GROMACS .gro file of N, CA and C in nm:
model
  222
    1MET      N    1   0.598   1.363   0.441
    1MET     CA    2   0.649   1.295   0.565
    1MET      C    3   0.548   1.187   0.597
    2ALA      N    4   0.607   1.071   0.640
    2ALA     CA    5   0.526   0.956   0.671
    2ALA      C    6   0.448   0.985   0.804
    3GLU      N    7   0.320   0.953   0.802
    3GLU     CA    8   0.247   0.969   0.923
    3GLU      C    9   0.228   0.838   0.997
    4TYR      N   10   0.151   0.841   1.105
    4TYR     CA   11   0.147   0.729   1.199
    4TYR      C   12   0.095   0.606   1.130
    5TYR      N   13  -0.008   0.613   1.047
    5TYR     CA   14  -0.063   0.496   0.995
    5TYR      C   15   0.023   0.441   0.880
    6ASP      N   16   0.100   0.524   0.809
    6ASP     CA   17   0.199   0.478   0.711
    6ASP      C   18   0.301   0.397   0.785
    7LEU      N   19   0.350   0.442   0.901
    7LEU     CA   20   0.451   0.376   0.975
    7LEU      C   21   0.392   0.236   1.025
    8ILE      N   22   0.275   0.238   1.069
    8ILE     CA   23   0.206   0.115   1.116
    8ILE      C   24   0.206   0.009   1.002
    9LEU      N   25   0.163   0.056   0.882
    9LEU     CA   26   0.153  -0.036   0.769
    9LEU      C   27   0.291  -0.092   0.729
   10GLY      N   28   0.397  -0.021   0.753
   10GLY     CA   29   0.529  -0.066   0.727
   10GLY      C   30   0.577  -0.159   0.843
   11LEU      N   31   0.539  -0.133   0.957
   11LEU     CA   32   0.581  -0.213   1.072
   11LEU      C   33   0.517  -0.346   1.091
   12ILE      N   34   0.395  -0.362   1.032
   12ILE     CA   35   0.323  -0.484   1.040
   12ILE      C   36   0.407  -0.602   0.980
   13PRO      N   37   0.440  -0.594   0.851
   13PRO     CA   38   0.519  -0.711   0.793
   13PRO      C   39   0.664  -0.719   0.855
   14LEU      N   40   0.717  -0.595   0.889
   14LEU     CA   41   0.851  -0.596   0.948
   14LEU      C   42   0.847  -0.668   1.079
   15ALA      N   43   0.746  -0.642   1.162
   15ALA     CA   44   0.740  -0.707   1.286
   15ALA      C   45   0.713  -0.854   1.272
   16LEU      N   46   0.629  -0.888   1.175
   16LEU     CA   47   0.601  -1.035   1.151
   16LEU      C   48   0.725  -1.110   1.116
   17ILE      N   49   0.799  -1.053   1.019
   17ILE     CA   50   0.917  -1.123   0.974
   17ILE      C   51   1.035  -1.107   1.072
   18GLY      N   52   1.057  -0.982   1.118
   18GLY     CA   53   1.163  -0.956   1.200
   18GLY      C   54   1.159  -1.027   1.339
   19VAL      N   55   1.047  -1.018   1.403
   19VAL     CA   56   1.031  -1.085   1.532
   19VAL      C   57   1.036  -1.237   1.518
   20THR      N   58   0.975  -1.288   1.418
   20THR     CA   59   0.985  -1.427   1.388
   20THR      C   60   1.129  -1.474   1.369
   21GLY      N   61   1.200  -1.399   1.288
   21GLY     CA   62   1.344  -1.440   1.263
   21GLY      C   63   1.423  -1.421   1.392
   22ALA      N   64   1.398  -1.319   1.470
   22ALA     CA   65   1.476  -1.294   1.595
   22ALA      C   66   1.449  -1.406   1.698
   23VAL      N   67   1.321  -1.440   1.711
   23VAL     CA   68   1.285  -1.541   1.818
   23VAL      C   69   1.333  -1.679   1.766
   24SER      N   70   1.334  -1.699   1.632
   24SER     CA   71   1.382  -1.821   1.583
   24SER      C   72   1.537  -1.830   1.595
   25ALA      N   73   1.603  -1.720   1.576
   25ALA     CA   74   1.754  -1.721   1.598
   25ALA      C   75   1.793  -1.742   1.738
   26VAL      N   76   1.707  -1.699   1.831
   26VAL     CA   77   1.731  -1.718   1.974
   26VAL      C   78   1.735  -1.867   2.017
   27GLY      N   79   1.651  -1.947   1.944
   27GLY     CA   80   1.651  -2.086   1.965
   27GLY      C   81   1.520  -2.151   1.972
   28LEU      N   82   1.413  -2.074   1.966
   28LEU     CA   83   1.280  -2.140   1.964
   28LEU      C   84   1.251  -2.196   1.828
   29SER      N   85   1.162  -2.292   1.822
   29SER     CA   86   1.132  -2.351   1.699
   29SER      C   87   1.046  -2.259   1.614
   30LEU      N   88   1.042  -2.279   1.482
   30LEU     CA   89   0.967  -2.195   1.394
   30LEU      C   90   0.822  -2.198   1.414
   31THR      N   91   0.768  -2.312   1.465
   31THR     CA   92   0.626  -2.320   1.501
   31THR      C   93   0.591  -2.242   1.623
   32THR      N   94   0.688  -2.207   1.702
   32THR     CA   95   0.663  -2.116   1.815
   32THR      C   96   0.690  -1.975   1.782
   33ALA      N   97   0.790  -1.949   1.695
   33ALA     CA   98   0.831  -1.812   1.655
   33ALA      C   99   0.728  -1.742   1.574
   34ILE      N  100   0.663  -1.813   1.486
   34ILE     CA  101   0.567  -1.748   1.398
   34ILE      C  102   0.447  -1.693   1.482
   35PRO      N  103   0.391  -1.765   1.576
   35PRO     CA  104   0.280  -1.698   1.659
   35PRO      C  105   0.329  -1.580   1.736
   36VAL      N  106   0.451  -1.585   1.778
   36VAL     CA  107   0.506  -1.469   1.859
   36VAL      C  108   0.516  -1.351   1.770
   37GLY      N  109   0.561  -1.369   1.646
   37GLY     CA  110   0.573  -1.254   1.555
   37GLY      C  111   0.435  -1.213   1.511
   38ALA      N  112   0.341  -1.302   1.491
   38ALA     CA  113   0.206  -1.261   1.456
   38ALA      C  114   0.136  -1.186   1.573
   39THR      N  115   0.172  -1.220   1.691
   39THR     CA  116   0.109  -1.151   1.806
   39THR      C  117   0.155  -1.005   1.817
   40VAL      N  118   0.283  -0.985   1.783
   40VAL     CA  119   0.338  -0.846   1.786
   40VAL      C  120   0.265  -0.768   1.674
   41SER      N  121   0.245  -0.827   1.556
   41SER     CA  122   0.176  -0.759   1.447
   41SER      C  123   0.028  -0.732   1.481
   42VAL      N  124  -0.033  -0.820   1.545
   42VAL     CA  125  -0.172  -0.797   1.587
   42VAL      C  126  -0.177  -0.682   1.691
   43LEU      N  127  -0.082  -0.681   1.785
   43LEU     CA  128  -0.073  -0.576   1.882
   43LEU      C  129  -0.059  -0.433   1.812
   44LEU      N  130   0.025  -0.431   1.710
   44LEU     CA  131   0.040  -0.308   1.634
   44LEU      C  132  -0.095  -0.262   1.567
   45ILE      N  133  -0.165  -0.362   1.512
   45ILE     CA  134  -0.286  -0.332   1.447
   45ILE      C  135  -0.391  -0.290   1.554
   46GLY      N  136  -0.391  -0.355   1.663
   46GLY     CA  137  -0.486  -0.318   1.773
   46GLY      C  138  -0.455  -0.172   1.824
   47HIS      N  139  -0.336  -0.148   1.840
   47HIS     CA  140  -0.297  -0.011   1.886
   47HIS      C  141  -0.342   0.093   1.783
   48ALA      N  142  -0.327   0.064   1.659
   48ALA     CA  143  -0.360   0.163   1.550
   48ALA      C  144  -0.513   0.181   1.537
   49LEU      N  145  -0.583   0.071   1.575
   49LEU     CA  146  -0.731   0.081   1.564
   49LEU      C  147  -0.804   0.138   1.694
   50PHE      N  148  -0.754   0.087   1.808
   50PHE     CA  149  -0.827   0.118   1.931
   50PHE      C  150  -0.763   0.222   2.026
   51VAL      N  151  -0.633   0.215   2.035
   51VAL     CA  152  -0.565   0.316   2.121
   51VAL      C  153  -0.551   0.445   2.051
   52ASN      N  154  -0.496   0.447   1.930
   52ASN     CA  155  -0.473   0.570   1.856
   52ASN      C  156  -0.559   0.564   1.733
   53GLY      N  157  -0.688   0.547   1.749
   53GLY     CA  158  -0.782   0.519   1.640
   53GLY      C  159  -0.793   0.639   1.541
   54PRO      N  160  -0.831   0.602   1.419
   54PRO     CA  161  -0.857   0.709   1.323
   54PRO      C  162  -0.976   0.792   1.357
   55VAL      N  163  -0.969   0.923   1.331
   55VAL     CA  164  -1.076   1.016   1.352
   55VAL      C  165  -1.117   1.081   1.226
   56ALA      N  166  -1.235   1.116   1.221
   56ALA     CA  167  -1.291   1.182   1.100
   56ALA      C  168  -1.239   1.325   1.101
   57SER      N  169  -1.192   1.370   0.988
   57SER     CA  170  -1.146   1.506   0.973
   57SER      C  171  -1.271   1.606   0.972
   58ALA      N  172  -1.240   1.727   1.007
   58ALA     CA  173  -1.354   1.823   0.996
   58ALA      C  174  -1.398   1.844   0.858
   59PRO      N  175  -1.531   1.844   0.839
   59PRO     CA  176  -1.580   1.858   0.697
   59PRO      C  177  -1.546   1.995   0.645
   60GLU      N  178  -1.515   2.003   0.522
   60GLU     CA  179  -1.485   2.128   0.455
   60GLU      C  180  -1.611   2.210   0.444
   61SER      N  181  -1.603   2.336   0.465
   61SER     CA  182  -1.723   2.417   0.456
   61SER      C  183  -1.764   2.437   0.309
   62THR      N  184  -1.893   2.438   0.289
   62THR     CA  185  -1.943   2.463   0.151
   62THR      C  186  -1.979   2.604   0.136
   63PRO      N  187  -1.988   2.658   0.019
   63PRO     CA  188  -2.024   2.800   0.005
   63PRO      C  189  -2.163   2.821   0.057
   64ALA      N  190  -2.183   2.939   0.111
   64ALA     CA  191  -2.311   2.970   0.173
   64ALA      C  192  -2.416   3.021   0.070
   65THR      N  193  -2.383   3.035  -0.058
   65THR     CA  194  -2.473   3.081  -0.154
   65THR      C  195  -2.552   2.964  -0.203
   66PRO      N  196  -2.685   2.982  -0.187
   66PRO     CA  197  -2.771   2.868  -0.230
   66PRO      C  198  -2.787   2.877  -0.387
   67SER      N  199  -2.817   2.758  -0.440
   67SER     CA  200  -2.837   2.755  -0.586
   67SER      C  201  -2.975   2.800  -0.616
   68LEU      N  202  -2.988   2.904  -0.700
   68LEU     CA  203  -3.119   2.959  -0.739
   68LEU      C  204  -3.160   2.921  -0.875
   69GLN      N  205  -3.109   2.803  -0.918
   69GLN     CA  206  -3.143   2.762  -1.051
   69GLN      C  207  -3.284   2.698  -1.059
   70THR      N  208  -3.359   2.749  -1.159
   70THR     CA  209  -3.497   2.695  -1.171
   70THR      C  210  -3.506   2.599  -1.280
   71ASN      N  211  -3.591   2.512  -1.274
   71ASN     CA  212  -3.612   2.416  -1.382
   71ASN      C  213  -3.737   2.455  -1.460
   72SER      N  214  -3.718   2.522  -1.564
   72SER     CA  215  -3.832   2.567  -1.650
   72SER      C  216  -3.838   2.489  -1.773
   73ALA      N  217  -3.953   2.490  -1.837
   73ALA     CA  218  -3.969   2.411  -1.961
   73ALA      C  219  -3.950   2.499  -2.082
   74GLU      N  220  -3.900   2.622  -2.062
   74GLU     CA  221  -3.882   2.712  -2.172
   74GLU      C  222  -3.760   2.678  -2.253
   0.00000   0.00000   0.00000
């Protein structure tokens, strides 16, 4: 199943192209529509990094048995 960051990675180019196309279709010039689409993409990236930021997962526990290997010259 796709997780949050997978969706964000898919939405970034979709927002850039889709919002730019939609704003351009509404009647704004392409030189105005591209920054609007880029702003939406940057907002998605900012949300993924700062609002719902990645967290470190809990470290896996290592076995409690210590290594008793000796380094001998024999």
